[in-house]
mmCIF file of C-alpha atoms in Angstrom:
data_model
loop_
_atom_site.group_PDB
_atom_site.id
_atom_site.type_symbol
_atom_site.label_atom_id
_atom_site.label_comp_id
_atom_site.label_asym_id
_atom_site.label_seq_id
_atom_site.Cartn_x
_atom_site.Cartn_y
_atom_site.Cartn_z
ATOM 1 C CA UNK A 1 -16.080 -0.314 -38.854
ATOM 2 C CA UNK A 2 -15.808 1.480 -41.983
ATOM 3 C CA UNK A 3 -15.267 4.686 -40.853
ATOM 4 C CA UNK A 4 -12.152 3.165 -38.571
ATOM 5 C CA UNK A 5 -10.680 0.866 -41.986
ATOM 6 C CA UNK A 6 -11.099 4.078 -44.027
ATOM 7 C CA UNK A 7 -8.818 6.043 -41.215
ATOM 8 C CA UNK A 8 -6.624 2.980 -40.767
ATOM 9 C CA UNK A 9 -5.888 2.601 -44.439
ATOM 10 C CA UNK A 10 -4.669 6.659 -45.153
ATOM 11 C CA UNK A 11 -1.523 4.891 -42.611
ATOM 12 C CA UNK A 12 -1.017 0.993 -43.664
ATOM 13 C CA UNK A 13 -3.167 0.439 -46.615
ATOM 14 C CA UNK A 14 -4.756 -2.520 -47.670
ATOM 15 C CA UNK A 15 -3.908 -6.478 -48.064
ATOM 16 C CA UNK A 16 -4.420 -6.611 -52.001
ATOM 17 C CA UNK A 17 -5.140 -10.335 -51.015
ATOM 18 C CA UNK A 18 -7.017 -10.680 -47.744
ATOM 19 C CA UNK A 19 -9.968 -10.923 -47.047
ATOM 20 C CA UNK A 20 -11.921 -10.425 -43.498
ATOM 21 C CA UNK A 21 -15.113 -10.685 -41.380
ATOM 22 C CA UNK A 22 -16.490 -9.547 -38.192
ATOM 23 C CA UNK A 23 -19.139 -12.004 -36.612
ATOM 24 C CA UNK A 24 -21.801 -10.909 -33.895
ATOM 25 C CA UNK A 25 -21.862 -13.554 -31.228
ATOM 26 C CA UNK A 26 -24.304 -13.647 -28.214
ATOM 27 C CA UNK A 27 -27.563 -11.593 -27.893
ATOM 28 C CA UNK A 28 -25.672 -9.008 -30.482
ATOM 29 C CA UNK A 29 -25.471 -12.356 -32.521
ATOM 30 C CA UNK A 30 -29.316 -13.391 -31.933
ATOM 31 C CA UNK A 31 -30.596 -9.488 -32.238
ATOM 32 C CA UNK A 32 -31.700 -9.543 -28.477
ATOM 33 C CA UNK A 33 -29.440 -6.934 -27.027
ATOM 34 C CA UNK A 34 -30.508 -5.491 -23.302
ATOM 35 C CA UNK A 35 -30.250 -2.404 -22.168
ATOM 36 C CA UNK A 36 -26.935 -3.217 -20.493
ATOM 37 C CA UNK A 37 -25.554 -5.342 -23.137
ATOM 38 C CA UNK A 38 -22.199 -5.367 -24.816
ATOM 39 C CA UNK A 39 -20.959 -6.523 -28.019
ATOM 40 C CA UNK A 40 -19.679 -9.478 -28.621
ATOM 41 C CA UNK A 41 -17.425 -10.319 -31.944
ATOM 42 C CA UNK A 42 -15.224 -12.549 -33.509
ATOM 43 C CA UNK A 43 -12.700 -10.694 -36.359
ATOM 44 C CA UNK A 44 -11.956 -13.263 -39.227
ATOM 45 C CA UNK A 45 -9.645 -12.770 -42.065
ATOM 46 C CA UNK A 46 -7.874 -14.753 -45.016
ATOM 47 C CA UNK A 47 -4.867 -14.120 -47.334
ATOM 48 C CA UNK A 48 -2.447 -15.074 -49.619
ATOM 49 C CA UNK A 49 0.836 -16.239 -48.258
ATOM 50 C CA UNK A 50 1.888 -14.899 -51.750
ATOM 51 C CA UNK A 51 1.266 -11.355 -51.048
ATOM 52 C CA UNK A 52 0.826 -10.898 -47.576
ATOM 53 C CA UNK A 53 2.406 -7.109 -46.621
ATOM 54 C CA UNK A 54 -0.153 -4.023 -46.747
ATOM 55 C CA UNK A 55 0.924 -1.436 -49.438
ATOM 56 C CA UNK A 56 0.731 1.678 -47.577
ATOM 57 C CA UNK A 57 3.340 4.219 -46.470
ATOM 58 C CA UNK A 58 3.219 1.830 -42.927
ATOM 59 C CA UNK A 59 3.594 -1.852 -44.579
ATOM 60 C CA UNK A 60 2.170 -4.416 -41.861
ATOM 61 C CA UNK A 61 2.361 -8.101 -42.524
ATOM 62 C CA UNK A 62 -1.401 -9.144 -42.562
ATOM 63 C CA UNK A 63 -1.584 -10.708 -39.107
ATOM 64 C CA UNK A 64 -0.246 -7.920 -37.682
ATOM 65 C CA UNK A 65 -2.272 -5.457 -39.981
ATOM 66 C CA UNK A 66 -5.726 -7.440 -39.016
ATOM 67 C CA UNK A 67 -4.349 -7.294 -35.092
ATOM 68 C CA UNK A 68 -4.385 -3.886 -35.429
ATOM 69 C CA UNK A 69 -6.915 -2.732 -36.648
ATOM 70 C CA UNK A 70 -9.040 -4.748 -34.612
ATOM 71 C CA UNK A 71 -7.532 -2.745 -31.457
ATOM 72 C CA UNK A 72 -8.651 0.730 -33.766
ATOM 73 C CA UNK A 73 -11.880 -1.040 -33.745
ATOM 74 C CA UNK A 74 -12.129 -1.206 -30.032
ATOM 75 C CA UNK A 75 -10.617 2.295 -29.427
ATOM 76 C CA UNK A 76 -13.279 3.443 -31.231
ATOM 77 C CA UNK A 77 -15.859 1.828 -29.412
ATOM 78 C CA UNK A 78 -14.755 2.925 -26.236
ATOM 79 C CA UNK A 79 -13.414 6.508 -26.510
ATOM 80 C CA UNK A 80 -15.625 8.434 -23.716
ATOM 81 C CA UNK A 81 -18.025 11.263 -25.151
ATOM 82 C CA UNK A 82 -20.243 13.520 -23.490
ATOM 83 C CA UNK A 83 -23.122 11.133 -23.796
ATOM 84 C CA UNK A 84 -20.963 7.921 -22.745
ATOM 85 C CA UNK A 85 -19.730 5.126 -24.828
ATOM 86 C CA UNK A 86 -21.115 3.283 -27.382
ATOM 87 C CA UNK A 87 -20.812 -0.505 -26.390
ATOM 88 C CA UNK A 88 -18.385 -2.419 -25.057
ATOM 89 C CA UNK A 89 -16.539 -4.786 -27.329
ATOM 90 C CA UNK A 90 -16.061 -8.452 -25.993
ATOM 91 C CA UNK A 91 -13.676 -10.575 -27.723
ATOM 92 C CA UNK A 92 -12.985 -13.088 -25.291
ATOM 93 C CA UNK A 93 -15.148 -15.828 -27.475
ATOM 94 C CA UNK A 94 -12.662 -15.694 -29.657
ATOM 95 C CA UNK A 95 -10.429 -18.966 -29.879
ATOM 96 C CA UNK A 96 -8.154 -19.523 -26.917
ATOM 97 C CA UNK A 97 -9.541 -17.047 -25.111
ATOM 98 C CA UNK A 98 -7.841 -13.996 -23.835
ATOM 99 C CA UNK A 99 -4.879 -15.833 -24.711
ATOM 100 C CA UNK A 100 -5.077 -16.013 -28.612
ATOM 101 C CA UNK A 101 -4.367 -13.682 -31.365
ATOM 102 C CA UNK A 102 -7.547 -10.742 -30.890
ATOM 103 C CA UNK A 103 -7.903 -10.680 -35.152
ATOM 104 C CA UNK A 104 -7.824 -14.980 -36.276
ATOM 105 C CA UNK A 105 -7.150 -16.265 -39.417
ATOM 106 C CA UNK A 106 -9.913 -18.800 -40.818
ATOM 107 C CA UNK A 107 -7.760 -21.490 -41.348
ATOM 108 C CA UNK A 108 -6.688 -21.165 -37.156
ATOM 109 C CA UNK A 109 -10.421 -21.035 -36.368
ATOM 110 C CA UNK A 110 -11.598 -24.335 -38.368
ATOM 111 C CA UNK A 111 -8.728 -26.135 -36.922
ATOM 112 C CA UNK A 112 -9.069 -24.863 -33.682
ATOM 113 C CA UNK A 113 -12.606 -26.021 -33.500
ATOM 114 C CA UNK A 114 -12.093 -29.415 -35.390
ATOM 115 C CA UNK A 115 -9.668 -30.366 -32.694
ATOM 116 C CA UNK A 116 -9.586 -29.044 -29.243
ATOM 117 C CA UNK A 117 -12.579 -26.432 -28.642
ATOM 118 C CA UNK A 118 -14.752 -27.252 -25.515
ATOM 119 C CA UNK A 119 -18.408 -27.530 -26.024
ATOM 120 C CA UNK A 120 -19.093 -24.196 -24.867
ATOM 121 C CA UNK A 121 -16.727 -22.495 -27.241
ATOM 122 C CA UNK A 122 -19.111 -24.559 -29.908
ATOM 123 C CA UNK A 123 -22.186 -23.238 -28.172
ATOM 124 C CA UNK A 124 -21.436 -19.638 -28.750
ATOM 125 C CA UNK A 125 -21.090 -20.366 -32.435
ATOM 126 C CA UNK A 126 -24.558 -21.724 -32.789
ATOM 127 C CA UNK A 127 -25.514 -17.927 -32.157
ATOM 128 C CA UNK A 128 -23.102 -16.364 -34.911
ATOM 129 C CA UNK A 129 -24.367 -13.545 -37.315
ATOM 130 C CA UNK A 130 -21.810 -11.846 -39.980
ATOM 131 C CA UNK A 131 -22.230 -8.095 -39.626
ATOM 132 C CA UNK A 132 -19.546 -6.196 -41.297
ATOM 133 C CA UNK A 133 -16.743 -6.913 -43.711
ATOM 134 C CA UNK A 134 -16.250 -8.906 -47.474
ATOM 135 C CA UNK A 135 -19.738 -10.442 -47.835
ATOM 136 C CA UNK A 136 -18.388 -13.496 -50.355
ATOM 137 C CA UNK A 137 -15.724 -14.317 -47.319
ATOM 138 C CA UNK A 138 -18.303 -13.869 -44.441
ATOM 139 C CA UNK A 139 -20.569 -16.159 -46.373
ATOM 140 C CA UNK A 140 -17.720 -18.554 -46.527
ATOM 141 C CA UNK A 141 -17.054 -17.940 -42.582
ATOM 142 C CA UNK A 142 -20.803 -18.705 -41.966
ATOM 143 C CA UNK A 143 -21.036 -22.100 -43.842
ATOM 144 C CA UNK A 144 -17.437 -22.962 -41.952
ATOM 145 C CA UNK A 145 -19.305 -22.264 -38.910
ATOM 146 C CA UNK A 146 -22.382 -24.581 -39.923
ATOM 147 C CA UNK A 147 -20.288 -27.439 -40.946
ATOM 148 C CA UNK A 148 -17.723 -27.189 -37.754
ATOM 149 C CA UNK A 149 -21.360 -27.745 -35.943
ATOM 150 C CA UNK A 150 -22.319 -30.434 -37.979
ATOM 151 C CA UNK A 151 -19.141 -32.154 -37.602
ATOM 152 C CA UNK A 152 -18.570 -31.775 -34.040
ATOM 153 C CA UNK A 153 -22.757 -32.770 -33.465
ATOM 154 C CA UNK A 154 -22.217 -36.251 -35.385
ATOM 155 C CA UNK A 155 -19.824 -37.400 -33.296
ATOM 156 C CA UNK A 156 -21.226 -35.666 -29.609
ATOM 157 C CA UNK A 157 -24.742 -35.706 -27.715
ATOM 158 C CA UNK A 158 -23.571 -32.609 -25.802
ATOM 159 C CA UNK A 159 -26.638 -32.786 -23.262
ATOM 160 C CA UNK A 160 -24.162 -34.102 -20.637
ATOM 161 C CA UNK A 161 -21.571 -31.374 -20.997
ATOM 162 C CA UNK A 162 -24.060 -28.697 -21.411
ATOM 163 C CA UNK A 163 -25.597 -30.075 -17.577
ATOM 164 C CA UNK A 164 -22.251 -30.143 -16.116
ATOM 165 C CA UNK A 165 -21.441 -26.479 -17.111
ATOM 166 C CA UNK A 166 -25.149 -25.491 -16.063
ATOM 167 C CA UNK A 167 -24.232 -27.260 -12.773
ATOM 168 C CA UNK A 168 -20.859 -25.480 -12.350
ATOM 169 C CA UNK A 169 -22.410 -22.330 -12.676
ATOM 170 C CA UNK A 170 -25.368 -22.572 -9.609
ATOM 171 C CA UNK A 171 -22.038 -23.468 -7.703
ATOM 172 C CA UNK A 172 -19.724 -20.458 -8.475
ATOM 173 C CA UNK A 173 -22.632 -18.099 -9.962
ATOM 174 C CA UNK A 174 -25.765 -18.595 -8.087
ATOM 175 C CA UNK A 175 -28.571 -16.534 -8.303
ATOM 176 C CA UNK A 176 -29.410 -14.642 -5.429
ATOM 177 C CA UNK A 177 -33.665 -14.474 -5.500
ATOM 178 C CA UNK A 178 -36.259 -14.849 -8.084
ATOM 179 C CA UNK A 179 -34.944 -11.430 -9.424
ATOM 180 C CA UNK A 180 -31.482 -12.033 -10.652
ATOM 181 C CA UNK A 181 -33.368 -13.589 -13.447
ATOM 182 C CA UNK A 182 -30.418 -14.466 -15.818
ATOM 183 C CA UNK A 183 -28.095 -16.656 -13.244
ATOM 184 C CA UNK A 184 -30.847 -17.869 -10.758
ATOM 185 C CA UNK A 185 -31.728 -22.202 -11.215
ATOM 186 C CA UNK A 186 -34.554 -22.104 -13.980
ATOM 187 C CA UNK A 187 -33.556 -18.883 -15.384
ATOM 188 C CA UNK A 188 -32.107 -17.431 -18.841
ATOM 189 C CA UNK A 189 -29.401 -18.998 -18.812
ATOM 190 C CA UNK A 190 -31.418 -22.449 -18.349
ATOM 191 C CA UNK A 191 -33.764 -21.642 -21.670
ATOM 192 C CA UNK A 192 -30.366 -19.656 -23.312
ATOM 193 C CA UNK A 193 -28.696 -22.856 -23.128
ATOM 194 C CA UNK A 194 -31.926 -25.033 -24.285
ATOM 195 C CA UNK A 195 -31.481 -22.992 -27.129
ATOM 196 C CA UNK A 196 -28.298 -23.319 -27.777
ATOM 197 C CA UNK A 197 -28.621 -27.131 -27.651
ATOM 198 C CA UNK A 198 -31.540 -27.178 -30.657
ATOM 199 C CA UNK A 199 -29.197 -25.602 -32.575
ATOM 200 C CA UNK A 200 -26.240 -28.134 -31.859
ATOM 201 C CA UNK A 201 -28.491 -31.028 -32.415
ATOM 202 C CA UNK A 202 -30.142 -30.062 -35.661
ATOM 203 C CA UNK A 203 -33.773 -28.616 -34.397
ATOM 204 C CA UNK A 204 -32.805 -25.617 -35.303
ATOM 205 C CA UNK A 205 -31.246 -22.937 -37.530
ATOM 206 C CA UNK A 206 -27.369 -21.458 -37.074
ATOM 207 C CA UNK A 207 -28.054 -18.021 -35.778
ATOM 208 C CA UNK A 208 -31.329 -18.427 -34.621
ATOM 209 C CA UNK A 209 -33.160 -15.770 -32.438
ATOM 210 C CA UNK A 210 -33.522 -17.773 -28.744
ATOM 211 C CA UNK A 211 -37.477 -17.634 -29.061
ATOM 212 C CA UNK A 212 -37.129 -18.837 -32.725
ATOM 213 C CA UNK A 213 -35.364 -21.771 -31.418
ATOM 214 C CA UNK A 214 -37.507 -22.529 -28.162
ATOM 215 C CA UNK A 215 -40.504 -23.158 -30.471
ATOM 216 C CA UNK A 216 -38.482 -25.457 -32.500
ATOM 217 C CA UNK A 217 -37.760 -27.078 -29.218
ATOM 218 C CA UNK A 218 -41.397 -27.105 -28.527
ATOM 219 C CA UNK A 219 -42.307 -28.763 -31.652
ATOM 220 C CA UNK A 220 -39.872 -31.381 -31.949
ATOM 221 C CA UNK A 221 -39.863 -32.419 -28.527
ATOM 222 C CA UNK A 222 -41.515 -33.944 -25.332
ATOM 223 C CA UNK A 223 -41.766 -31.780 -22.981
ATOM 224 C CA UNK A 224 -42.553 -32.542 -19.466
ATOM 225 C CA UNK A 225 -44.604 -30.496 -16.551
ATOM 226 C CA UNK A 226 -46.649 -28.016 -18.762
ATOM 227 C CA UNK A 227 -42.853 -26.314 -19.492
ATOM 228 C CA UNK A 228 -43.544 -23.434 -22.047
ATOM 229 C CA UNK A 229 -39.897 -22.366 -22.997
ATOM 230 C CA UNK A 230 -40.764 -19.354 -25.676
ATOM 231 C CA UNK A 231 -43.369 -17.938 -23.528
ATOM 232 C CA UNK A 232 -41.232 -17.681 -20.272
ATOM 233 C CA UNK A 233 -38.549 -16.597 -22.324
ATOM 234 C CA UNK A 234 -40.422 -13.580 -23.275
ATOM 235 C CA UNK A 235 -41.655 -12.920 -20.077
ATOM 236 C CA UNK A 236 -38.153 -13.307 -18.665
ATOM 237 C CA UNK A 237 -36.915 -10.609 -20.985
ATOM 238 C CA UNK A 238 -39.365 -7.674 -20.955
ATOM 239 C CA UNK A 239 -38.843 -7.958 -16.808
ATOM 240 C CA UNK A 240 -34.990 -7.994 -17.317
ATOM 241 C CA UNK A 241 -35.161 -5.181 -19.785
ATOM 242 C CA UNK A 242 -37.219 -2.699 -17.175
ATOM 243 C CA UNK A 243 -34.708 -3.766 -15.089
ATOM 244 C CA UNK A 244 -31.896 -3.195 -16.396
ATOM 245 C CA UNK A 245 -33.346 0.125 -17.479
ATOM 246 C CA UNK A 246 -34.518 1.303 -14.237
ATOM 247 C CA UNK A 247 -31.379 -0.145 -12.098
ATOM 248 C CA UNK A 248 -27.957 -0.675 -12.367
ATOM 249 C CA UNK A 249 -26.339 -3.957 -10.657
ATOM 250 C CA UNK A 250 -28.132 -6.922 -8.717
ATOM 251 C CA UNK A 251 -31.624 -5.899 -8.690
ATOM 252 C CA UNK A 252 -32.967 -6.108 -5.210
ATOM 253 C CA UNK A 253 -36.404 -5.600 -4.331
ATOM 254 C CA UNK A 254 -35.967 -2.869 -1.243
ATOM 255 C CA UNK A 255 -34.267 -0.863 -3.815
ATOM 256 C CA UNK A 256 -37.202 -0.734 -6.963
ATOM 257 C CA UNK A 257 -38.421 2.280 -7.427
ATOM 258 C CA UNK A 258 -42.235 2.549 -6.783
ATOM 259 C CA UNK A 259 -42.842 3.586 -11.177
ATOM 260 C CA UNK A 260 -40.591 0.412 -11.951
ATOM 261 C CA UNK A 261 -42.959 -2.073 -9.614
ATOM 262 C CA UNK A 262 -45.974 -0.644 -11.306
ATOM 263 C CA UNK A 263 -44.510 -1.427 -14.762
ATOM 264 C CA UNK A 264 -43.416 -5.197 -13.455
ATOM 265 C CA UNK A 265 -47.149 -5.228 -11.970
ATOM 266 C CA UNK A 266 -47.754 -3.927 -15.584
ATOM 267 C CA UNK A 267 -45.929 -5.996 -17.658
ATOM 268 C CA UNK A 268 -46.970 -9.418 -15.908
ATOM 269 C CA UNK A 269 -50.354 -8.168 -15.423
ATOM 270 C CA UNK A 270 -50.112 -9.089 -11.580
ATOM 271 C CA UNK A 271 -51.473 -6.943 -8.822
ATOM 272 C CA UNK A 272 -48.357 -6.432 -6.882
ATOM 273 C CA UNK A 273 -44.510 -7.629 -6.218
ATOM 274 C CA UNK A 274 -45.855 -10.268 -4.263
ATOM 275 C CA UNK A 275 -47.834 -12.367 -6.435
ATOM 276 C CA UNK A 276 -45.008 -11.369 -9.246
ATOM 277 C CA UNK A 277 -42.636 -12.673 -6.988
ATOM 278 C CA UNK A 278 -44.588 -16.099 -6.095
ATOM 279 C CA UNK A 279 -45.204 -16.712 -10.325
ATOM 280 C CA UNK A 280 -41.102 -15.990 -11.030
ATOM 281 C CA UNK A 281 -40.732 -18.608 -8.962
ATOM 282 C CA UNK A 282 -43.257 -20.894 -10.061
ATOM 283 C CA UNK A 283 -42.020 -20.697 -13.828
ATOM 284 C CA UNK A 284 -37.867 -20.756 -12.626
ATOM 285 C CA UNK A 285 -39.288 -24.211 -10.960
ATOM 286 C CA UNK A 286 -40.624 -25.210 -14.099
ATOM 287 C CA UNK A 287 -38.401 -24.262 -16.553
ATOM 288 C CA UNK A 288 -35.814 -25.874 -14.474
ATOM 289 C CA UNK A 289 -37.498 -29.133 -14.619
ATOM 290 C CA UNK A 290 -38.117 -28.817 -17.784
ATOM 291 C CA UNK A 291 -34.250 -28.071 -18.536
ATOM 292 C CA UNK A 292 -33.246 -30.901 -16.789
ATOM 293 C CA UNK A 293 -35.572 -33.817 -18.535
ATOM 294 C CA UNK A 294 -34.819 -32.526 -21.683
ATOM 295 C CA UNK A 295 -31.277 -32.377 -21.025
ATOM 296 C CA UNK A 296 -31.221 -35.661 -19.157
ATOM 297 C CA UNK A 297 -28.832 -37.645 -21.629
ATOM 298 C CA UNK A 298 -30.906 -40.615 -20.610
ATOM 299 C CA UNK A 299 -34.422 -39.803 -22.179
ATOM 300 C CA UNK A 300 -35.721 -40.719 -25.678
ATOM 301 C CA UNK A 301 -36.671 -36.956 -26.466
ATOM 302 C CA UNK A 302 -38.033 -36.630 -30.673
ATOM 303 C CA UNK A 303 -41.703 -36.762 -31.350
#
């Protein structure tokens, strides 16, 4: 990002009185990339209405001039080279979607997310991360982001809305066997969005690593059926990784690679794909269950 300012300010200059921040999201948020992962980011800025033109040769008016260099950002990113890309950049998380401004101004964001953000919008923020840009304003944007959660949890349970979308998803994005373990019933996603929760409801820290905040789960709360989120987690994610490694699209067992069952054999300590395949879906039972009664907006769940 530096290099690309320092480039874009030779043409437009600077805001003399803006401010800005990018924000890691997601597993870039968390620090659990994959081997397939992009990046997701949310680009924050601030100004003075006062003094709100760039002074170089190009003048831009700042939402314009953050806009822009935001898509210089991207370009960046994604110009081919001999050895590939670098990542992907995913702004979609951004507010409104695909449809809203691709640089926001703080002041939009707050307001967007004190009065008409869905849960999930507010879900992604509970994985946010400040990773480039003015470190007094991204310090701001973080404790914005802590108190939009704070509001929004005193006046929501969320374990309803979160079951709903989890139940949406095994309709239009249903795993296909034990091995697509992010989207199958009882998978990633199921423990991702556990995780997610603890965060909404206090348990645990803004911008806490998924395992970080599975063992706060774990020792605030009842958990039913011998469900051991942080472990499966872990488990879940070193198969995913030689996965995702070894493979590219839905993993399907006629097509692994005789060195990439021998690591899964490896990494699970099981004798074959079998037995791997029988204890995958043993824990996606479990943590499925387990997702469910702690979810359930009925139960009594603090120790």
């Amino acid at each position: 990002f530096d290099w690309v300012w320092s480039s874009f300010k030779t043409q437009h200059g600077v805001v003399q009185s803006a401010s800005h921040s990018i924000i890691a999201l997601g597993n870039f948020g968390t620090c659990e990339l994959t081997a397939s992962s992009d990046l997701d980011i949310l680009f924050l800025y601030e100004y003075d209405d006062s003094a709100d033109m760039s002074d170089g040769e190009r003048s831009l008016q700042a939402s314009d001039y953050f806009g822009r260099l935001t898509k210089r950002l991207i370009s960046a990113f994604s110009a081919p080279t001999a050895e590939g890309i670098i990542y992907e950049l995913d702004l979609r998380l951004r507010p409104h979607g695909a449809a809203g401004p691709i640089a926001t101004s703080l002041m939009a964001f707050e307001k967007y997310h004190q009065e008409s953000s869905w849960t999930w919008e507010l879900m992604t923020l509970t994985r946010a991360r400040a990773v480039a840009g003015d470190q007094p304003f991204s310090e701001r944007v973080m404790e914005s982001i802590e108190s939009l959660i704070e509001l929004r949890s005193k006046k929501a349970d969320f374990r309803a809305d979160i079951l709903e979308m989890r139940r949406l998803m095994d309709e239009e994005r249903a795993g296909s066997s034990v091995w697509d373990i992010k989207l199958v019933e009882g998978g990633l996603i199921d423990l991702e969005f556990l995780a997610q929760w603890v965060v909404l409801s206090g348990l645990g820290a803004l911008g806490s690593r998924t395992v970080d905040a599975l063992s706060a789960l774990q020792k605030a709360v009842v958990l039913k059926n011998q469900f051991e989120p942080e472990k499966t987690y872990r488990e879940y994610s070193a198969i995913l990784q030689l996965i995702r490694l070894c493979l590219a699209g839905v993993a399907k067992p006629e097509d692994f690679p005789k060195g990439l069952e021998q690591l899964i054999s490896r990494q699970t300590d099981l004798p074959n794909m079998k037995t791997v395949e029988v204890h995958l879906a043993k824990l996606q039972s479990e943590v499925r269950q387990g997702f469910l009664s702690t979810l359930d907006p009925k139960a009594s769940l603090l120790t």
